[in-house]
PDB file of C-alpha atoms in Angstrom:
ATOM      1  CA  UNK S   1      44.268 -49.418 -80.456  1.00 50.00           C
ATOM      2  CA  UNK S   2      45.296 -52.504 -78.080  1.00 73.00           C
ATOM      3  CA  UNK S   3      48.821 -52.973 -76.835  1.00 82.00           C
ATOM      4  CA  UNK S   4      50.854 -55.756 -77.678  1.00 88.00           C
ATOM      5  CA  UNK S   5      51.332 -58.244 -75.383  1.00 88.00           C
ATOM      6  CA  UNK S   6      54.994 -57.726 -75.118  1.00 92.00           C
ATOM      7  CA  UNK S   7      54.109 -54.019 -73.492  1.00 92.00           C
ATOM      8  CA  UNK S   8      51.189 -55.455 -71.384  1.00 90.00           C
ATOM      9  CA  UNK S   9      54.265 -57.810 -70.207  1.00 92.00           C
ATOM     10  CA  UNK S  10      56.170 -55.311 -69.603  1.00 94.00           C
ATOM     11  CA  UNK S  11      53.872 -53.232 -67.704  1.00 92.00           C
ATOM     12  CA  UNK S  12      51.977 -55.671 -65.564  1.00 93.00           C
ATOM     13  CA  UNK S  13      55.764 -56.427 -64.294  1.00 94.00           C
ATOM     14  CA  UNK S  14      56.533 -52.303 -63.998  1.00 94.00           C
ATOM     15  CA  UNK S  15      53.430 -51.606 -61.668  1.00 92.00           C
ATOM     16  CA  UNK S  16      53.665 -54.846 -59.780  1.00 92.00           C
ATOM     17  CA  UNK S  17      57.321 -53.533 -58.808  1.00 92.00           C
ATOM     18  CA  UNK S  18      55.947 -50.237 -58.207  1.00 91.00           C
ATOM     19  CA  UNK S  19      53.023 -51.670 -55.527  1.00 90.00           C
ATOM     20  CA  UNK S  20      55.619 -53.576 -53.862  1.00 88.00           C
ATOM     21  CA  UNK S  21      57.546 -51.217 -53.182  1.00 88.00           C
ATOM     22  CA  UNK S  22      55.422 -48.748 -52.484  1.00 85.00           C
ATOM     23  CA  UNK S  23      53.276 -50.922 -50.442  1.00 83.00           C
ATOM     24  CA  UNK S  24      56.487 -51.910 -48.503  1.00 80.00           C
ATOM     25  CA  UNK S  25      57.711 -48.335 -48.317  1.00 78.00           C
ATOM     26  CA  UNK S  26      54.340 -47.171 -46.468  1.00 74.00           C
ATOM     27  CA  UNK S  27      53.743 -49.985 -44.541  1.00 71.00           C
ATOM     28  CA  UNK S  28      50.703 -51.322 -45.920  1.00 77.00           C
ATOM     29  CA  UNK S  29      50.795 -55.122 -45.678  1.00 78.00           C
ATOM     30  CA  UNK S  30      46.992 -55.600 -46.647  1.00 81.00           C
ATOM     31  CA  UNK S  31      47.769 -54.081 -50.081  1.00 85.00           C
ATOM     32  CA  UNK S  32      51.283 -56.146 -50.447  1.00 86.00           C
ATOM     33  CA  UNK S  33      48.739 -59.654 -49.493  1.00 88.00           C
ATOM     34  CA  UNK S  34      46.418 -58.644 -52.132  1.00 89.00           C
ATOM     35  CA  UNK S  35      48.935 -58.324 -54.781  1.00 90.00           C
ATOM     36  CA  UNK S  36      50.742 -61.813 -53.475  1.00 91.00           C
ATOM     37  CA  UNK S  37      47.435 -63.529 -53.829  1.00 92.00           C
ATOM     38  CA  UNK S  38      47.415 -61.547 -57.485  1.00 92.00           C
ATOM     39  CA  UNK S  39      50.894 -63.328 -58.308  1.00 93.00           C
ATOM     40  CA  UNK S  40      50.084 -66.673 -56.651  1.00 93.00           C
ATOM     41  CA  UNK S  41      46.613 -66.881 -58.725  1.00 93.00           C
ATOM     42  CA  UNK S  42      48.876 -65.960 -61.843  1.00 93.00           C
ATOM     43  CA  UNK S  43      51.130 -68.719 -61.071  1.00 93.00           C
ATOM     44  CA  UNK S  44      48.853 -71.165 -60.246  1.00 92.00           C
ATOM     45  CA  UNK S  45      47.539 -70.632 -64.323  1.00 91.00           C
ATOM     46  CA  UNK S  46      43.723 -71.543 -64.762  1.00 90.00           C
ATOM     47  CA  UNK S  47      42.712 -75.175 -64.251  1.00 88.00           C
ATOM     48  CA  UNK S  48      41.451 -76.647 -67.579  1.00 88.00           C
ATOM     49  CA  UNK S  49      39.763 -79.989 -67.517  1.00 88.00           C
ATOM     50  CA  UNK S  50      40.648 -82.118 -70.307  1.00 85.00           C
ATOM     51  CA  UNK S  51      39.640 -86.432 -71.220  1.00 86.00           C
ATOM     52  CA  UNK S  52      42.051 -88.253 -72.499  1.00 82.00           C
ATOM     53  CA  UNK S  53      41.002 -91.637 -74.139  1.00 81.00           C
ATOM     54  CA  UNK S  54      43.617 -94.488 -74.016  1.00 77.00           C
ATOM     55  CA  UNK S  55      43.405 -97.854 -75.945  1.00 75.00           C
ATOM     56  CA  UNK S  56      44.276-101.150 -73.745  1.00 73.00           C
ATOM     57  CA  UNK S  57      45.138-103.925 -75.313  1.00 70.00           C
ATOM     58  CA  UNK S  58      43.681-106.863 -73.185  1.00 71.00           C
ATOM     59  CA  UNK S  59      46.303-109.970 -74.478  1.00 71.00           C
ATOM     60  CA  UNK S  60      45.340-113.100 -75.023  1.00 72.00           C
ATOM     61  CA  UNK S  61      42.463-115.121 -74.053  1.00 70.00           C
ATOM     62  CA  UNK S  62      44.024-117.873 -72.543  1.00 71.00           C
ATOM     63  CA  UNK S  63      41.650-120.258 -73.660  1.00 78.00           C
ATOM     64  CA  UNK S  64      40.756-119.728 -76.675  1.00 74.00           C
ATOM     65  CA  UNK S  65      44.108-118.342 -77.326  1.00 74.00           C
ATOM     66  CA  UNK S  66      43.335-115.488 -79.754  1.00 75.00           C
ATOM     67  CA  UNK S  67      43.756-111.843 -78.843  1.00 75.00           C
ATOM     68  CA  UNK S  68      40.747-110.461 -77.152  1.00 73.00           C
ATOM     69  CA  UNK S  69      38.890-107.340 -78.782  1.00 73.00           C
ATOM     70  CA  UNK S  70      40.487-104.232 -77.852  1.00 70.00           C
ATOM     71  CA  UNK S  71      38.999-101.618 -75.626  1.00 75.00           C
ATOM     72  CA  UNK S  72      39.024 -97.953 -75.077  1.00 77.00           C
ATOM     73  CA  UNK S  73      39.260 -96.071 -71.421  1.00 78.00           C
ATOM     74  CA  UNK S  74      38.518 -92.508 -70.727  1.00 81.00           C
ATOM     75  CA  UNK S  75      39.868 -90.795 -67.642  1.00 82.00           C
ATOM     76  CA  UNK S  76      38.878 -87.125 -66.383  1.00 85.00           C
ATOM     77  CA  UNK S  77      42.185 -85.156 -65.776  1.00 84.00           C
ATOM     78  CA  UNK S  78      42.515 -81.122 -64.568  1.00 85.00           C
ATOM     79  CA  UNK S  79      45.339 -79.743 -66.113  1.00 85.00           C
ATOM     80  CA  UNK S  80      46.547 -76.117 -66.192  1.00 87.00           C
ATOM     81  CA  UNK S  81      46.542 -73.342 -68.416  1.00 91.00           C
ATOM     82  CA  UNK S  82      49.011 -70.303 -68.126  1.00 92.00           C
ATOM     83  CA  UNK S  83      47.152 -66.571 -68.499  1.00 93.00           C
ATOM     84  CA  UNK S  84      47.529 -64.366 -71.483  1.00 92.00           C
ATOM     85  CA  UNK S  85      49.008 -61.180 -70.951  1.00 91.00           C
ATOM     86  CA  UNK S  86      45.693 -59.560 -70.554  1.00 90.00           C
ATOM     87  CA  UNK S  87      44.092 -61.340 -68.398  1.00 92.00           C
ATOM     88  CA  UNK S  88      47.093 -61.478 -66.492  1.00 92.00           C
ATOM     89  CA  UNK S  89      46.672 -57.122 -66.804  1.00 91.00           C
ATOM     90  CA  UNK S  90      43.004 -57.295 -66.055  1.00 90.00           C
ATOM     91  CA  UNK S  91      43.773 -59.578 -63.017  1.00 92.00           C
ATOM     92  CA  UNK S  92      45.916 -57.209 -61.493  1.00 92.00           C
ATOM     93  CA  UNK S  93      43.507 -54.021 -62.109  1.00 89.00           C
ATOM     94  CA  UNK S  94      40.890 -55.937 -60.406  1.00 88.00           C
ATOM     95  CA  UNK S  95      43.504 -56.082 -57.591  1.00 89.00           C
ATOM     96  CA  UNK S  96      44.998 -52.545 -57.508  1.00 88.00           C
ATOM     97  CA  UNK S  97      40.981 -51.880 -58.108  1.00 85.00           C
ATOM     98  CA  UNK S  98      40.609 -53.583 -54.383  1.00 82.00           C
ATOM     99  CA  UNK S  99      43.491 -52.599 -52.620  1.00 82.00           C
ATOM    100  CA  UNK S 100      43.214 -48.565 -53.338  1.00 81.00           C
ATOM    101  CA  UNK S 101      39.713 -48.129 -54.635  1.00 81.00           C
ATOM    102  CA  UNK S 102      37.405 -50.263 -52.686  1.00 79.00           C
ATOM    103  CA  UNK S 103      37.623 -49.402 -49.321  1.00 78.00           C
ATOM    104  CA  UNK S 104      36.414 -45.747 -49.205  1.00 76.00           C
ATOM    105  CA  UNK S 105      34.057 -46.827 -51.969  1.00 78.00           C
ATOM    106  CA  UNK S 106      32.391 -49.486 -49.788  1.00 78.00           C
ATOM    107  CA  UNK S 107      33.156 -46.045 -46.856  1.00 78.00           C
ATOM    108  CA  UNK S 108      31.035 -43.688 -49.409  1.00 76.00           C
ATOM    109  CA  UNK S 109      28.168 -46.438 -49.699  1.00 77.00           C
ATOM    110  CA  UNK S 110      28.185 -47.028 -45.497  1.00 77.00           C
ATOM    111  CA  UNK S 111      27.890 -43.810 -44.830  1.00 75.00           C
ATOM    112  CA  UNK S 112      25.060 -43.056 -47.148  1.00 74.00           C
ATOM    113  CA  UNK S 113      23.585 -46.452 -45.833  1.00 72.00           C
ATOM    114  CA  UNK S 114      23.671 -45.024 -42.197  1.00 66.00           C
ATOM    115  CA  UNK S 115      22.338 -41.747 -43.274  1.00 67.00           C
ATOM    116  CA  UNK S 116      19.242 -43.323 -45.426  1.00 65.00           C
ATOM    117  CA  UNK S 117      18.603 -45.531 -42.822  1.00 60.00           C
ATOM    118  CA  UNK S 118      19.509 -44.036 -39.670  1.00 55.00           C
ATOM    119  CA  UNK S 119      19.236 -41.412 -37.229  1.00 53.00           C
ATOM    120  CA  UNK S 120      22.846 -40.931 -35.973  1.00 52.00           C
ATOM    121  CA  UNK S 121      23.090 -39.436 -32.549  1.00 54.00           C
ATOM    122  CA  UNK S 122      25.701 -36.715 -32.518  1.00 59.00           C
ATOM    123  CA  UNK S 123      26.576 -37.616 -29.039  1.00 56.00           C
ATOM    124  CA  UNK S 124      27.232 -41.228 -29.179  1.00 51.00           C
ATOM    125  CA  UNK S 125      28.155 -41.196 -32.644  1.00 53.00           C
ATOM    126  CA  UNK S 126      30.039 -44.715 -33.073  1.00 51.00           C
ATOM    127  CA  UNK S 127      32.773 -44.664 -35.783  1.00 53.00           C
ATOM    128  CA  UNK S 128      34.490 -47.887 -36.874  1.00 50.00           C
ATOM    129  CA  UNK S 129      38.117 -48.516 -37.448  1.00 52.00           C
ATOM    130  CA  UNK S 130      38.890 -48.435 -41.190  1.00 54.00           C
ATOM    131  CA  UNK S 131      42.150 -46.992 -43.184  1.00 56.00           C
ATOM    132  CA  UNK S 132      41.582 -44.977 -46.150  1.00 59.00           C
ATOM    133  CA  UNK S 133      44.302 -43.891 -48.854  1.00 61.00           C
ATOM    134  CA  UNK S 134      45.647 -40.734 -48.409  1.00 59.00           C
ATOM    135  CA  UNK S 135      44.412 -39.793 -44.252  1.00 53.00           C
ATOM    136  CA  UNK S 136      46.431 -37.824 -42.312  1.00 55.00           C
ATOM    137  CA  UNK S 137      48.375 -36.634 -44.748  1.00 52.00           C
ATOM    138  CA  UNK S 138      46.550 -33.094 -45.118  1.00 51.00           C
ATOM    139  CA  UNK S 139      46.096 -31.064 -42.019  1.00 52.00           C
ATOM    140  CA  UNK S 140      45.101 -34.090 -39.510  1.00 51.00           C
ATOM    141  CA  UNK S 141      47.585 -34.061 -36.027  1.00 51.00           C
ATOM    142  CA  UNK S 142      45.525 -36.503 -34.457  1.00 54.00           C
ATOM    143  CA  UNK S 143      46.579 -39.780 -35.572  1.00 53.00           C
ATOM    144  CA  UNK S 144      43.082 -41.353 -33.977  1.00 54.00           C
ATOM    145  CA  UNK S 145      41.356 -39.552 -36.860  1.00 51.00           C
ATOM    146  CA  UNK S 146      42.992 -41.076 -39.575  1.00 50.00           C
ATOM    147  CA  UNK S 147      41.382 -44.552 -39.061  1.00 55.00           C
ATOM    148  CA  UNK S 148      37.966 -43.290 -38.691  1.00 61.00           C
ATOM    149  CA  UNK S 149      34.957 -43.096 -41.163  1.00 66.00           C
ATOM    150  CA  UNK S 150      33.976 -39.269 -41.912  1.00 71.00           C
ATOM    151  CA  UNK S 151      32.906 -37.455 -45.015  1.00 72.00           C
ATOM    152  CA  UNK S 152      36.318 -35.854 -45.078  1.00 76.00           C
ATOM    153  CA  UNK S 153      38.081 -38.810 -44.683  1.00 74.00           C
ATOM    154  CA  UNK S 154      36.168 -40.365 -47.385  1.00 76.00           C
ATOM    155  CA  UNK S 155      36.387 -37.229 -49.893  1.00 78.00           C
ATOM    156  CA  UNK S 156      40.344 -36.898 -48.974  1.00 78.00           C
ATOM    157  CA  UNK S 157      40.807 -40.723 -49.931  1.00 77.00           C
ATOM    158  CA  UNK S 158      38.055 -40.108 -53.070  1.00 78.00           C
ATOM    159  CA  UNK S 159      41.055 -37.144 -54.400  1.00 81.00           C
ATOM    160  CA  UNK S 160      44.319 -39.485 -53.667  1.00 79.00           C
ATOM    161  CA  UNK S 161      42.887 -42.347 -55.462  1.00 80.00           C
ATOM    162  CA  UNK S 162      40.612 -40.471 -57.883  1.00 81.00           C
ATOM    163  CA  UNK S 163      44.228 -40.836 -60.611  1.00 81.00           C
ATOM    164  CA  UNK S 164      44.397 -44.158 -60.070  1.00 82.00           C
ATOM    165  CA  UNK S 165      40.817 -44.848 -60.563  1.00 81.00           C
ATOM    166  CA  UNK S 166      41.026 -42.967 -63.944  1.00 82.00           C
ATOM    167  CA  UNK S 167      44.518 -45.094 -65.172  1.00 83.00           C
ATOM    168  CA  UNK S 168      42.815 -48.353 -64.447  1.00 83.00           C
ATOM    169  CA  UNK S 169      40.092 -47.194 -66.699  1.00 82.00           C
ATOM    170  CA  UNK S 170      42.351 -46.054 -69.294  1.00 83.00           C
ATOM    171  CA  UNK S 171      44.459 -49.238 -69.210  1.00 83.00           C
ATOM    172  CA  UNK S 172      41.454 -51.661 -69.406  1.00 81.00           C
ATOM    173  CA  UNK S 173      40.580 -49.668 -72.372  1.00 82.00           C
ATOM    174  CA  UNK S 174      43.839 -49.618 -74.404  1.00 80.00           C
ATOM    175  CA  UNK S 175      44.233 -53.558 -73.314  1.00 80.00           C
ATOM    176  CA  UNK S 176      40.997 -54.380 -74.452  1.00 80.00           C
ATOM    177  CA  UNK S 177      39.744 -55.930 -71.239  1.00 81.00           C
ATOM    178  CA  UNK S 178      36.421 -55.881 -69.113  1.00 76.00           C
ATOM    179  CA  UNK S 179      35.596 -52.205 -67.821  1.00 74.00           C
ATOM    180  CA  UNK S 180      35.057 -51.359 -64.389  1.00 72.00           C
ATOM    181  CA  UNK S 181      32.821 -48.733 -62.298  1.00 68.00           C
ATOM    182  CA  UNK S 182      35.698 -47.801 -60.741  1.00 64.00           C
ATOM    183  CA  UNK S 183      35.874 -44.335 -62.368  1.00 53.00           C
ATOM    184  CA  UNK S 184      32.272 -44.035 -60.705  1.00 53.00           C
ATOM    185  CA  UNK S 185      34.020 -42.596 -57.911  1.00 48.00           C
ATOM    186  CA  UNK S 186      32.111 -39.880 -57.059  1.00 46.00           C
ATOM    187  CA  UNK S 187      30.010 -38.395 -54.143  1.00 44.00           C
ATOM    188  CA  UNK S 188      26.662 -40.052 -53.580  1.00 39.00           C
ATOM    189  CA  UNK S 189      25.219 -37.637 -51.846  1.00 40.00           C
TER     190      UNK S 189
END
C-alpha cells in the first residue's frame, strides 16, 4: 500500500525538522549542509525544456502593398517543474542515506580495501581523520579515538545507524520509490 501524498507531505516536513534540529543540537554542520542542499534542490524544482512556436505577422510589403505571408518562429526555453511528493521523499532518503549511512559504509569498504590489498604495519599504522555516527558515545575517554578508522568504530557506527538504515528501506517501500542497498549494512568481512 503507498501513502498519499498528503502524509508523504507531511512527513518529508516532520523528519526534515527532526535532522535540523538534531543536526543543530549535536553539532554536526556537514549533515545540516547536506540537508540545505536537499531543500535548495527541492526549491529549485527540475528544469524542463519546453519550444514554444510563435506566429509573426510580417505587415505590409511596402511595395507591393499587400500583407506579406505569415511566418512561424520557434524558440528553445528551460522552464521549471516543481517535485511530487515522492520524489521530493526519495530525494531526501538519498540524503539522510548520505549524511548517516555513507560514511562508515565507504569506512567498512576502506578498511577491507587496505586489508585485501595491504600489509598494514602495526607499528606505523596510519589512521585517517573521519567521524562516524555514534563514536565515543560507548566506553571511549579518549576523544582522539573517536575520529579514527577502526573495526570498532566502524561496527559501533554500523549499530547506531543500522535503525535508520532499516526506516529508509521501509519508507521507500510504502512510498513506492527506488530501493536502496542501504539495508546492506553489514560486515564484509
Amino acid at each position: 500500500m503507498t501513502i498519499s501524498n498528503d502524509e508523504v507531505t507531511k512527513l518529508v516536513n516532520f523528519i526534515e525538522e527532526k535532522v535540523r534540529s538534531e543536526a543543530t543540537e549535536q553539532d554536526k554542520a556537514g549533515i545540516a549542509e547536506i540537508i540545505n542542499q536537499w531543500r535548495s534542490d527541492i526549491e529549485i524544482g527540475r528544469q524542463v525544456e519546453r519550444k514554444v512556436t510563435v506566429r509573426q505577422s510580417p505587415g505590409l510589403d511596402v511595395i507591393a502593398d499587400v500583407p506579406r505571408s505569415r511566418r512561424a518562429t520557434s524558440g528553445d526555453f528551460i522552464g521549471r517543474e516543481d517535485y511530487e511528493p515522492t520524489e521530493q521523499l526519495n530525494m531526501l532518503l538519498g540524503a539522510l542515506g548520505m549524511a548517516y549511512l555513507a560514511p562508515q559504509m565507504m569506512a567498512q569498504q576502506f578498511m577491507q580495501a587496505i586489508e585485501d590489498f595491504g600489509v598494514i604495519d602495526e607499528d606505523a599504522e596510519v589512521v585517517p581523520d573521519v567521524h562516524l555516527v555514534g563514536l565515543g558515545e560507548i566506553g571511549e575517554s579518549d576523544e582522539d579515538s573517536w575520529s579514527k578508522i577502526s573495526r570498532a568504530n566502524i561496527e559501533q557506527s554500523r549499530t547506531k545507524t543500522n535503525r535508520l538504515s532499516l526506516l529508509l528501506s521501509e519508507l521507500s517501500k510504502e512510498a513506492g520509490i527506488k530501493q536502496r542497498n542501504f539495508p546492506q549494512n553489514q560486515d564484509l568481512s
